[in-house]
XYZ file of C-alpha atoms in Angstrom:
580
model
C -57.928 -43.856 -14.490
C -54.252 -43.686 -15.643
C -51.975 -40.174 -15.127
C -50.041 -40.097 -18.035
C -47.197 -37.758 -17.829
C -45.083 -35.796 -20.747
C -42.075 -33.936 -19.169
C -40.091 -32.516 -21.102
C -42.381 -32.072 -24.288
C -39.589 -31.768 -26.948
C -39.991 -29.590 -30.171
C -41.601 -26.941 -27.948
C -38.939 -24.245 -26.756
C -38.015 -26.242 -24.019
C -39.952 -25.999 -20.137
C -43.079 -27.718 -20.867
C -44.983 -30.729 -18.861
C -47.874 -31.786 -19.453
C -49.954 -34.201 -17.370
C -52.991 -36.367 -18.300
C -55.762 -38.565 -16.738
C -56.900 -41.005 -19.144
C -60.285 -42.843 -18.636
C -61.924 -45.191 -21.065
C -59.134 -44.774 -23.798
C -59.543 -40.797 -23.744
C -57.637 -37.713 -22.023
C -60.947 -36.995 -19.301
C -58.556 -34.111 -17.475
C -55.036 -32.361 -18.560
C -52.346 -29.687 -17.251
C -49.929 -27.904 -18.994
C -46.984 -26.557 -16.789
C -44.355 -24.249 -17.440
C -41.420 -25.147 -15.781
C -39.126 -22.044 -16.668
C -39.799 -19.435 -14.758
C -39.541 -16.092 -16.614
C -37.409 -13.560 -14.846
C -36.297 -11.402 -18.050
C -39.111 -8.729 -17.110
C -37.036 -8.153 -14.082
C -33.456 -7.522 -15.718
C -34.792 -4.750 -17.546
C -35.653 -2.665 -14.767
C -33.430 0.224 -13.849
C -32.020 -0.003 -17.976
C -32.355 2.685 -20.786
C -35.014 2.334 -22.316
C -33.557 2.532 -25.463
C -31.352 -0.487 -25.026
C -34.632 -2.691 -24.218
C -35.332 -4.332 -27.301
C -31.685 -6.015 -27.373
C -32.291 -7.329 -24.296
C -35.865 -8.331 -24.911
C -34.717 -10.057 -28.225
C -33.470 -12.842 -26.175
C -36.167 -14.013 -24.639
C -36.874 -16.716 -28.017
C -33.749 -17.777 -30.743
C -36.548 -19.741 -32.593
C -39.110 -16.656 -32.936
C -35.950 -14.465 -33.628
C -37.022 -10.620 -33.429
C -40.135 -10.995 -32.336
C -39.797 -9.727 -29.058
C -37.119 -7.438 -30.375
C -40.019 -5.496 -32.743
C -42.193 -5.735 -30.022
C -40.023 -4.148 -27.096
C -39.206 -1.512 -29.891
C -42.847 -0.625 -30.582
C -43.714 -0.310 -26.972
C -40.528 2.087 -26.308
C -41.920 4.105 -29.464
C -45.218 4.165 -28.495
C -44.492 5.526 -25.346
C -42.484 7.979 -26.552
C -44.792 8.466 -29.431
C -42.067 8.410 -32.178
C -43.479 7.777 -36.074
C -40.670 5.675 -37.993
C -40.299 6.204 -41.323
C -41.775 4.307 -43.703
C -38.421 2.374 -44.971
C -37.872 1.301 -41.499
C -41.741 -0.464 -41.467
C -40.842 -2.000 -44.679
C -37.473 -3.453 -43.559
C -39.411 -4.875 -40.480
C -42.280 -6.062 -42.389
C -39.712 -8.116 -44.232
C -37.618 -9.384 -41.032
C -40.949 -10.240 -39.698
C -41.966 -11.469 -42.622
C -39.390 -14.181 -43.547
C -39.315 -15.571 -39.789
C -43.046 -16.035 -40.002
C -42.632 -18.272 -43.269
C -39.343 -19.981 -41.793
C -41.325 -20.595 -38.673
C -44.317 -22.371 -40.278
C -42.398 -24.171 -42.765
C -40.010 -25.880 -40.278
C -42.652 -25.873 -37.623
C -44.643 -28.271 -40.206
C -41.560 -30.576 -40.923
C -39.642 -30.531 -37.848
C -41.990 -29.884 -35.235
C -45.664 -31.555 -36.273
C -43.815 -34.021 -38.814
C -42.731 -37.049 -36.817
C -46.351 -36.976 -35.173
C -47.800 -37.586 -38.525
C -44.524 -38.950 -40.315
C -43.287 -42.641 -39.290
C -39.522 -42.333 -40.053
C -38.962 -46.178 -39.917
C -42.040 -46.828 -41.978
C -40.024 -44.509 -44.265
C -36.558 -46.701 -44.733
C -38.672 -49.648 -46.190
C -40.420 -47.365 -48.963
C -39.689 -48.190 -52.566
C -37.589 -45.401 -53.789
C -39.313 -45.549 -56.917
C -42.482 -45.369 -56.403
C -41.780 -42.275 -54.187
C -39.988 -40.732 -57.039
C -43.723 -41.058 -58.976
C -45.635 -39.776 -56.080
C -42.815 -36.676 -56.354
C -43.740 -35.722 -59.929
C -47.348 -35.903 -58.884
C -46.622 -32.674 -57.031
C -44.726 -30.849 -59.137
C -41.713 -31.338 -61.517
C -38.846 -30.303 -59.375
C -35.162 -31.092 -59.935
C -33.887 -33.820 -57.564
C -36.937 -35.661 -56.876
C -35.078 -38.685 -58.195
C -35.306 -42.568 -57.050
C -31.648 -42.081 -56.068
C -32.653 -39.110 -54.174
C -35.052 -40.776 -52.263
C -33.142 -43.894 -51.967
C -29.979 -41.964 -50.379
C -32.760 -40.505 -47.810
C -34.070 -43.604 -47.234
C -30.838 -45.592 -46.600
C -30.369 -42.666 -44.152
C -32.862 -43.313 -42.471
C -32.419 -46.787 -41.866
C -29.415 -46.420 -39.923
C -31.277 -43.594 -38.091
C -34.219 -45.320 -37.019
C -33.050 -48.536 -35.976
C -33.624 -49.904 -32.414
C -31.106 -48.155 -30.291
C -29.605 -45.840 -32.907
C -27.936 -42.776 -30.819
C -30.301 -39.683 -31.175
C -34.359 -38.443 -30.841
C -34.818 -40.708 -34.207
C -33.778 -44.024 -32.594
C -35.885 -43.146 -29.875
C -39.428 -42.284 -31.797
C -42.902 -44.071 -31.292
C -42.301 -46.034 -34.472
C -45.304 -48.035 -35.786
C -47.219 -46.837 -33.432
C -51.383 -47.580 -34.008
C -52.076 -43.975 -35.340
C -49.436 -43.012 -38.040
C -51.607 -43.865 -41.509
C -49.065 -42.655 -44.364
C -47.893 -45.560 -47.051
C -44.068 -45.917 -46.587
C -43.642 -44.038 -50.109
C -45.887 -40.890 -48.339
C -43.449 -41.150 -45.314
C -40.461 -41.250 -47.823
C -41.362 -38.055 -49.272
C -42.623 -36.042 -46.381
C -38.621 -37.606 -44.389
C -36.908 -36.288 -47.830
C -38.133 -32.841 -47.590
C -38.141 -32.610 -43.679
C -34.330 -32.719 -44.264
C -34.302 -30.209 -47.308
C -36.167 -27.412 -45.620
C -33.678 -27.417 -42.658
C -31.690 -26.222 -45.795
C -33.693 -24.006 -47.500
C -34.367 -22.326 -44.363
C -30.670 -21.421 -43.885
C -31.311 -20.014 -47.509
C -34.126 -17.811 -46.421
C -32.630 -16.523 -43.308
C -29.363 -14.589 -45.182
C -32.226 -11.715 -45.870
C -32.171 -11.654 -41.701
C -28.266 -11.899 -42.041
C -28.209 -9.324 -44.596
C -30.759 -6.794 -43.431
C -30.766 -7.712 -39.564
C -26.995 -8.521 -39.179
C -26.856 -11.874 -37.741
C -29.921 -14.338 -37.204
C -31.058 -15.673 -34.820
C -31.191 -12.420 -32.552
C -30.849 -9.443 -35.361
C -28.989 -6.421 -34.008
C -30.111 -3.899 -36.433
C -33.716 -2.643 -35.096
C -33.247 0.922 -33.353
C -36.170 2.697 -31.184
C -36.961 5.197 -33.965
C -36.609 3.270 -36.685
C -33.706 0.392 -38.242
C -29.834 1.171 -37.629
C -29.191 0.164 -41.315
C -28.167 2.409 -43.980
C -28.630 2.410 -47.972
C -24.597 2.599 -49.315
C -25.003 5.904 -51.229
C -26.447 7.897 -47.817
C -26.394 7.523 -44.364
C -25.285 9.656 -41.471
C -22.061 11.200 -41.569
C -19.482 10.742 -39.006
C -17.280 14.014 -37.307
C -14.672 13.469 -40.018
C -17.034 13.912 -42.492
C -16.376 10.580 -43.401
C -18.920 8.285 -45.226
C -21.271 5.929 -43.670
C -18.686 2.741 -42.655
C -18.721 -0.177 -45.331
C -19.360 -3.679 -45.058
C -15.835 -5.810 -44.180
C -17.001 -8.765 -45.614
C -16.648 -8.349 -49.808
C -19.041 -11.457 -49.945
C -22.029 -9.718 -48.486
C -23.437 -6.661 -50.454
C -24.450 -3.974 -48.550
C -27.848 -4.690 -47.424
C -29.645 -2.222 -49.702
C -27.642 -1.748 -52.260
C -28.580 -2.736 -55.526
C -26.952 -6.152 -55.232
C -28.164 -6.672 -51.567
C -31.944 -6.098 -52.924
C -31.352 -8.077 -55.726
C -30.126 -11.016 -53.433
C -33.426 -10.627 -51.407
C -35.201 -10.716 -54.591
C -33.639 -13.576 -55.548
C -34.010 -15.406 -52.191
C -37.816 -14.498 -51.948
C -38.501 -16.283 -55.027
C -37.250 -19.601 -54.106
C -38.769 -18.996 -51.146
C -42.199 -19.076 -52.803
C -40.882 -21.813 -54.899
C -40.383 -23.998 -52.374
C -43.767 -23.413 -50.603
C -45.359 -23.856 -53.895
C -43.772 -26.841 -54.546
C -43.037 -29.146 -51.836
C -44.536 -27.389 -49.131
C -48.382 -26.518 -50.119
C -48.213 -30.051 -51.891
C -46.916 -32.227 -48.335
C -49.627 -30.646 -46.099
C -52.313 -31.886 -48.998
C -51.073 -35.051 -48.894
C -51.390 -35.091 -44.840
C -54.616 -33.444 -44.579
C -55.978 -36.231 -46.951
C -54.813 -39.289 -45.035
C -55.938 -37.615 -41.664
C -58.679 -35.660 -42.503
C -60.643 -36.843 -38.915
C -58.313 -34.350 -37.133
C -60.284 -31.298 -38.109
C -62.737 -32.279 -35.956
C -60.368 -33.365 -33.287
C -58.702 -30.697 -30.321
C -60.862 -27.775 -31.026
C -60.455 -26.316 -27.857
C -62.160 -23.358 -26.737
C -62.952 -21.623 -29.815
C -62.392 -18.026 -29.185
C -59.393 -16.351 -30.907
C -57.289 -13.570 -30.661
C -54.775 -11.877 -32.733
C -53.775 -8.619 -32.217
C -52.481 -8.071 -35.888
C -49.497 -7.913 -37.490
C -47.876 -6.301 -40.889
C -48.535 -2.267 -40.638
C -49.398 -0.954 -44.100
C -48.437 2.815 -43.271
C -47.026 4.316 -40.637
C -47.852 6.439 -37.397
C -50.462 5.086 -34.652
C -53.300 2.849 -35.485
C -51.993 1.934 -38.787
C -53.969 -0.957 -40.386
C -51.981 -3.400 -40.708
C -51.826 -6.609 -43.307
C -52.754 -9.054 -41.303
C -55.565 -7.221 -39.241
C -56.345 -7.217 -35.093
C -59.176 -8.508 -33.994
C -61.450 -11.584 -31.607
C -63.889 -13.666 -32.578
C -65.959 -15.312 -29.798
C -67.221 -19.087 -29.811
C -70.017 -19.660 -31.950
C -69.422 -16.291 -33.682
C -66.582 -16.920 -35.954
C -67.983 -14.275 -38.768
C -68.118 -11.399 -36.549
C -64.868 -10.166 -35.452
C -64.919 -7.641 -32.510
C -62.282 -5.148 -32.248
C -59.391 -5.281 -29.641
C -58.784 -3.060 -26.714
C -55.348 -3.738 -24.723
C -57.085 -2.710 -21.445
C -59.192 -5.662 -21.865
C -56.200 -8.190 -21.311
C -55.586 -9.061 -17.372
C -53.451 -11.922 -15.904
C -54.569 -14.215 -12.851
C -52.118 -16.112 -10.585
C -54.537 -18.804 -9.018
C -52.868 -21.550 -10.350
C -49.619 -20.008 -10.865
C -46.071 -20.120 -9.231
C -47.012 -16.332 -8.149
C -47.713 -14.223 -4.991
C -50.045 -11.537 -5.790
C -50.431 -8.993 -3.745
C -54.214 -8.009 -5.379
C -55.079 -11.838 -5.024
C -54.108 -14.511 -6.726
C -57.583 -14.503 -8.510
C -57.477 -10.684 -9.444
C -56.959 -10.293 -13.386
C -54.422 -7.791 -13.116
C -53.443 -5.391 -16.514
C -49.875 -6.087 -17.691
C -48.864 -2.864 -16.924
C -49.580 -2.768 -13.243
C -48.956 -6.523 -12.501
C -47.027 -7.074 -9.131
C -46.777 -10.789 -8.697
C -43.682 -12.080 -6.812
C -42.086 -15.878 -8.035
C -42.707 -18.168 -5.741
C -41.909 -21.847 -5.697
C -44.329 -24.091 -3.857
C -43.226 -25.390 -0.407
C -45.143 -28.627 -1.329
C -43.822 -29.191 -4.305
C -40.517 -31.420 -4.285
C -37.832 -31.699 -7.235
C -37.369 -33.089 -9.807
C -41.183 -33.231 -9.934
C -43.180 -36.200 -10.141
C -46.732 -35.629 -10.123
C -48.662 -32.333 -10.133
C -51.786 -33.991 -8.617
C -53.319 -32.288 -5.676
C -50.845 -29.097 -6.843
C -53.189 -26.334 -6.453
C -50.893 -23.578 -8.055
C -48.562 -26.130 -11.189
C -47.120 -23.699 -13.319
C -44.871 -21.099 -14.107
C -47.215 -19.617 -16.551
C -49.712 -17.102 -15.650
C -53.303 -17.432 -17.029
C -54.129 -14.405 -19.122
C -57.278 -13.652 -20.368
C -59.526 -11.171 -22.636
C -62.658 -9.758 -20.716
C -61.839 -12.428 -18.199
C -61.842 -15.719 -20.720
C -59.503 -17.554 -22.576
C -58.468 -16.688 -25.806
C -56.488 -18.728 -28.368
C -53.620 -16.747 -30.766
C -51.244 -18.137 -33.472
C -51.833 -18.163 -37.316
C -55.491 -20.169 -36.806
C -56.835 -17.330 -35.078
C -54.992 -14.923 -37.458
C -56.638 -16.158 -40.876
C -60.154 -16.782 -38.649
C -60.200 -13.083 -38.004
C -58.578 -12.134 -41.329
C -60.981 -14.330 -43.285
C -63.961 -12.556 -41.009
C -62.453 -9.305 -41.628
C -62.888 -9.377 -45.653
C -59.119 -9.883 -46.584
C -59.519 -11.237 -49.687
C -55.654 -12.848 -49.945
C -56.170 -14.873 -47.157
C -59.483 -15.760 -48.267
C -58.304 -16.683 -51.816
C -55.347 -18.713 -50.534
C -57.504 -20.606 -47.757
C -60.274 -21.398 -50.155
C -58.519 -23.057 -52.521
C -56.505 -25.190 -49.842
C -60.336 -25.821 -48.307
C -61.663 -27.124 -51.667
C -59.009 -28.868 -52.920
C -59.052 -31.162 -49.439
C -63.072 -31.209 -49.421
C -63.448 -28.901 -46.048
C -65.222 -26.087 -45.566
C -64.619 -23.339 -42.632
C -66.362 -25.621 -40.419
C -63.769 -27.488 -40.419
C -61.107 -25.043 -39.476
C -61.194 -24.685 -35.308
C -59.295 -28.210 -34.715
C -55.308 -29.864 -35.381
C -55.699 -29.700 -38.731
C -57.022 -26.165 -39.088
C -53.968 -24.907 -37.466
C -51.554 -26.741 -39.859
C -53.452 -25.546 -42.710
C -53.588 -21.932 -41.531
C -49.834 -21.789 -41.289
C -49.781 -22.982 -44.664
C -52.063 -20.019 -45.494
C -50.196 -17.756 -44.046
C -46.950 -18.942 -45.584
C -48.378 -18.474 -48.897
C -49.484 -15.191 -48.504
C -46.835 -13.904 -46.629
C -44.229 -15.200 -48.884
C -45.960 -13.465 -51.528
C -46.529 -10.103 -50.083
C -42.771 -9.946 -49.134
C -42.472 -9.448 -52.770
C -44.383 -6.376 -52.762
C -42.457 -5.079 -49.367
C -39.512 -5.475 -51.396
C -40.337 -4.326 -54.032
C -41.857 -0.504 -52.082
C -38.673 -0.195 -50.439
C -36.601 -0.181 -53.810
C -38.929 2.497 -55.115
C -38.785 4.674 -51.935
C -35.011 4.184 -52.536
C -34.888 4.920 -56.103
C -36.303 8.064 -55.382
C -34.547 9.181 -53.287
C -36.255 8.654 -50.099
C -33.412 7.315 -47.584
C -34.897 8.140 -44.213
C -34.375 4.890 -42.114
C -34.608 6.478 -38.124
C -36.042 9.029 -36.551
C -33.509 10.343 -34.260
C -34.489 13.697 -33.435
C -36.201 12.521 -29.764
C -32.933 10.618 -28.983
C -31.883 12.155 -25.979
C -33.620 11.514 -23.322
C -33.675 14.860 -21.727
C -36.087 15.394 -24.577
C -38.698 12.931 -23.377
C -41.258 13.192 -20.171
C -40.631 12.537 -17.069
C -43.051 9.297 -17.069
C -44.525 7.618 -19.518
C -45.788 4.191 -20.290
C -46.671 2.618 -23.815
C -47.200 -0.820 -24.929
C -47.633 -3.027 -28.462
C -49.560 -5.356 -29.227
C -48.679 -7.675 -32.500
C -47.714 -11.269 -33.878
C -45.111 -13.424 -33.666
C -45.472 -16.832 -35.512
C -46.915 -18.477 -32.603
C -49.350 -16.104 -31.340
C -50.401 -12.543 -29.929
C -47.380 -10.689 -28.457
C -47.468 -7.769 -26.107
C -44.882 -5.783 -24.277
C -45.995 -3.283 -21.733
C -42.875 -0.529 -20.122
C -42.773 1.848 -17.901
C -40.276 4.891 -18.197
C -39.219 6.680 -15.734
C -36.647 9.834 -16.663
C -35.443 7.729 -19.341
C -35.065 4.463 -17.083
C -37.688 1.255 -17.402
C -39.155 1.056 -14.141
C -42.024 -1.364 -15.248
C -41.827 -4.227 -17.988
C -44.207 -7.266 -18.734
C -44.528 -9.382 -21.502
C -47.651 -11.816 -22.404
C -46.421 -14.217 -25.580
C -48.541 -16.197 -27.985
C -47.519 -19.230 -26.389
C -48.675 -17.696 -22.617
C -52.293 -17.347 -24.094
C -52.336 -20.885 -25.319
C -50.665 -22.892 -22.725
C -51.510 -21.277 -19.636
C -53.443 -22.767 -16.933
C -56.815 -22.430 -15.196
C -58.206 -19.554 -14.105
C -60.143 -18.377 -10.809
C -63.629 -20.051 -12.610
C -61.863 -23.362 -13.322
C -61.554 -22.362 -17.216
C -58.644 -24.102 -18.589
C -56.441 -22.556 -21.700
C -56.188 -23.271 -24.794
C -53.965 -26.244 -24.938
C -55.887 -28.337 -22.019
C -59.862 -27.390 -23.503
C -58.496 -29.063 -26.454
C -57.132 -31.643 -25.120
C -59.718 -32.848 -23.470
C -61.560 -35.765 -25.254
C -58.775 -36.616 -27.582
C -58.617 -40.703 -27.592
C -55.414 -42.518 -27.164
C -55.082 -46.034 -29.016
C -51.878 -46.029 -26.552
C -51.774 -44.176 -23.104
C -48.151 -45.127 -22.567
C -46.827 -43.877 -25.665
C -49.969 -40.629 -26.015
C -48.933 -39.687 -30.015
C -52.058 -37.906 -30.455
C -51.508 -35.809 -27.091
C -48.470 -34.522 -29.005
C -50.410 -33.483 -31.903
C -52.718 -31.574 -30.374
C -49.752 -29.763 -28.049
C -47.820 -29.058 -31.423
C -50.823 -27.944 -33.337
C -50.186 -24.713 -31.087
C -46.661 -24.466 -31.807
C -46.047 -23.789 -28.614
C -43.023 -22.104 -26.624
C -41.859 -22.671 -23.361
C -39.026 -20.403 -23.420
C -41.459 -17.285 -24.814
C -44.190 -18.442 -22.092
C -41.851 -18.345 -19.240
C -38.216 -18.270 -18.386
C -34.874 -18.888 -17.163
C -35.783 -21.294 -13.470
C -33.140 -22.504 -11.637
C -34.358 -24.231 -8.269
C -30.912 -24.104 -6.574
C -30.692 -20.421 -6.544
C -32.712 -17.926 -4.591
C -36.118 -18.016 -6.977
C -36.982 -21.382 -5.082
């Protein structure tokens, strides 16, 4: 038996290790570790809770405003405030956009050089590539000198002891299968979406005020005002304007005809390069649907309300399926969720095995005596992570856009169903075929699709709500906090790109006094619990063969298949200060 160990594993948020015992040319045992330790929760105590959210927003750059939408929802909720319904479409379309961005670059950037073999790449025939480009679509620029100017690139790139992560890649490793022209194509456009992303994110600019981190969400509502209304200062002045004469006021005519605009190269860019690249993947490594399944339960807790006020239905609906039962989705109760410790850097006063409720979860951080840095083994560690174990009725559940279009497929929603069914038969699968690595790339490209396209209609709601005359934004009238009660609690539940997100606060005359958060990625990567069930991450991958234990490629596609995040799962560990 071999340990095999991956520390840091890069293109996941940073804070991840994960450690493997290979036997007989397969991963028999695995661990994933979070080696941030999360102490965010703990700043927030003693703060207003209306200021949460910006605080909150920090916890993830790459899932920008996730948190931020969540921490507002669970302030709102516990105050019960109803935003209007301009606000829910202005969110819908922040959350909207990042949940495209996020898939698109997450297939490119993040899963691409696990499938993609960049050297391969720079001795592709420029030509040919060009031919295998107009088999996709007819796009502008799909040239031979295009791809030749890509190619050259990467030549200088790639080659043995070239500064950078690309001189340093598992080139020609045993399990990349692409011809060099395939690799060509999939290296060109791995470079053009970090472009077209910076495309799509000016509607987070524009209607979010910066990105990553947007400062423009408000407990009540968005702090963003249509030009022609808007609150009035105490001179009676108008609503300030923007400085900048380059950006249009966010929904003005010309701001929402920008977003237009952007939306629909958005769309043409997943239509185009996008759909067409994860076809051409899934065909050459078909085998990995049935490869890193894991545990098969899923969770999603919905995201995308439709209308406004509490227990909205929302476009992408909540809901668990259990293994073996992926047609039936069960509904989802919060009280349900409960974290355990037992093999977590945590003192709980309850018991490290107690599944304790997010909202009344004491642990205390507390670094191993036994456990020497900078770490080099986690065998015989007992407690190996910084991640807690949470889990639904006591099991393991997995979240991201898999189990989002699993329960939304269950659930009737016939534009997920119509988008995933004609990605199924054009590559020969069937649902079957879904719970495994590939499944979850092609249910981000679902989602992508259908996202991208109901953005449109978002859009297109708020401009008529505007047109009208409707220019309610906020709800403001609970705003001082002498208003609210004396305690209250609330909590959301929802989606980020990655996963299930929930915030759970406490407020005390106005003042958090209690805050927890349990991210996508802290479903999917956490660790064991009291009954020896592992998450998400190590059930699947368990079994996965390894033509190379020293160099474990496929290890990394299964890890990245969850699109995991170290810095959402846990955070901000320094050993040299007083959390050791």
């Amino acid at each position: 038996m071999v340990r095999t160990v991956i520390d840091p594993v890069t293109r996941a948020g940073s804070g991840l290790r994960v450690e493997l015992d290979v036997a007989g040319g397969a991963i028999s045992e695995a661990w994933v570790s979070g080696t941030m330790f999360r102490g965010l929760e703990a700043t927030l105590k003693g703060r207003d809770a209306r200021d949460a959210w910006l605080l909150a927003d920090r916890i993830c750059g790459t899932c920008s405003g996730v948190h931020a939408l969540a921490s507002v929802r669970a302030v709102e909720a516990s105050l019960g405030v109803t935003i209007p319904a301009n606000a829910r479409l202005i969110r819908n379309l922040l959350g909207g956009t990042l949940m495209v961005r996020d898939h698109v670059l997450g297939f490119y950037q993040t899963e691409g050089p696990n499938w993609v073999d960049l050297k391969a790449a720079a001795g592709a025939d420029a030509n040919a590539t060009a031919q295998l480009a107009k088999l996709q679509s007819d796009r502008a620029g799909s040239t031979p000198e295009a791809f030749k100017a890509v190619r050259d690139r990467l030549a200088v790139v790639t080659a043995d002891g070239a500064p950078g992560a690309m001189g340093r890649g598992w080139w020609g490793h045993p399990a990349y299968r692409l011809s060099p022209e395939q690799n060509l194509l999939l290296a060109a456009h791995h470079f053009e979406a970090l472009d077209w992303q910076r495309n799509l994110m000016r509607i987070h600019a524009l209607m979010g005020g910066k990105d990553p981190h947007p400062q423009t969400y408000l407990v009540g509502g968005m702090a963003v005002a249509a030009p022609w209304g808007g609150p009035k200062g105490q001179t009676g002045r108008d609503h300030p304007k923007v400085p900048d004469r380059n950006a249009p006021d966010a929904l003005s005519t010309e701001g929402l005809l920008l977003v237009e605009g952007i939306l629909a190269a958005t769309r043409s860019f997943i239509d185009q390069v996008y759909l067409p690249d994860v076809r051409v993947l899934a065909k050459v490594y078909g085998d990995w649907a049935a490869i890193g399944a894991g545990i098969g339960a899923y969770l999603s807790g919905g995201e995308f309300p439709v209308d406004t006020g509490e227990g909205a239905a929302r476009f992408l609906p909540a809901g668990r399926l259990q293994a073996g039962r992926l047609l039936s989705p069960q509904p989802v109760d919060a009280k349900a969720i409960g974290e355990t410790t037992v093999h977590a850097w945590y003192a709980n006063p309850n018991g490290d095995a107690a599944l304790d409720g997010p909202a009344t979860g004491g642990a205390t951080p507390v670094w191993p005596a036994n456990l020497s840095l900078p770490l080099t083994t986690l065998e015989g560690a007992a407690k190996y992570t910084w991640i807690k174990a949470p889990r639904y009725d006591g099991l393991p559940m997995e979240t991201g856009a898999l189990a989002r279009v699993l329960v939304a497929t269950a659930d009737g929603r016939q534009e997920i169903a119509a988008s995933l069914g004609a990605l199924l038969t054009d590559l020969g699968l069937t649902m079957e075929h879904l719970p495994g690595v590939l499944g979850r790339t092609l249910a981000r490209a679902v989602e992508a699709d259908v996202v991208s396209h109901q953005a449109a209609t978002w859009l297109a709601d708020l401009r008529t709500n505007l047109a009208a005359g409707d220019l309610a934004i906020a709800d403001v009238t609970w705003w001082d906090p002498s208003s609210w009660k004396a305690e209250t609690d609330g909590y959301s539940l929802g989606e980020g790109p990655r996963g299930t997100v929930g915030h759970w606060v406490g407020i005390r005359d106005g003042l958090i006094t209690s805050y927890q958060v349990v991210d996508g990625s802290t479903w999917n990567a956490s660790p064991r619990d009291d009954s020896g069930g592992r998450g998400p991450i190590e059930a699947a991958l368990v079994g996965v063969a390894l033509a190379d234990p020293a160099r474990p490629l496929e290890a990394l596609r299964v890890i990245h298949s969850f699109a995991p995040c170290g810095g959402c799962a846990s955070h901000v560990f320094r050993p040299t200060e007083s959390t050791r």
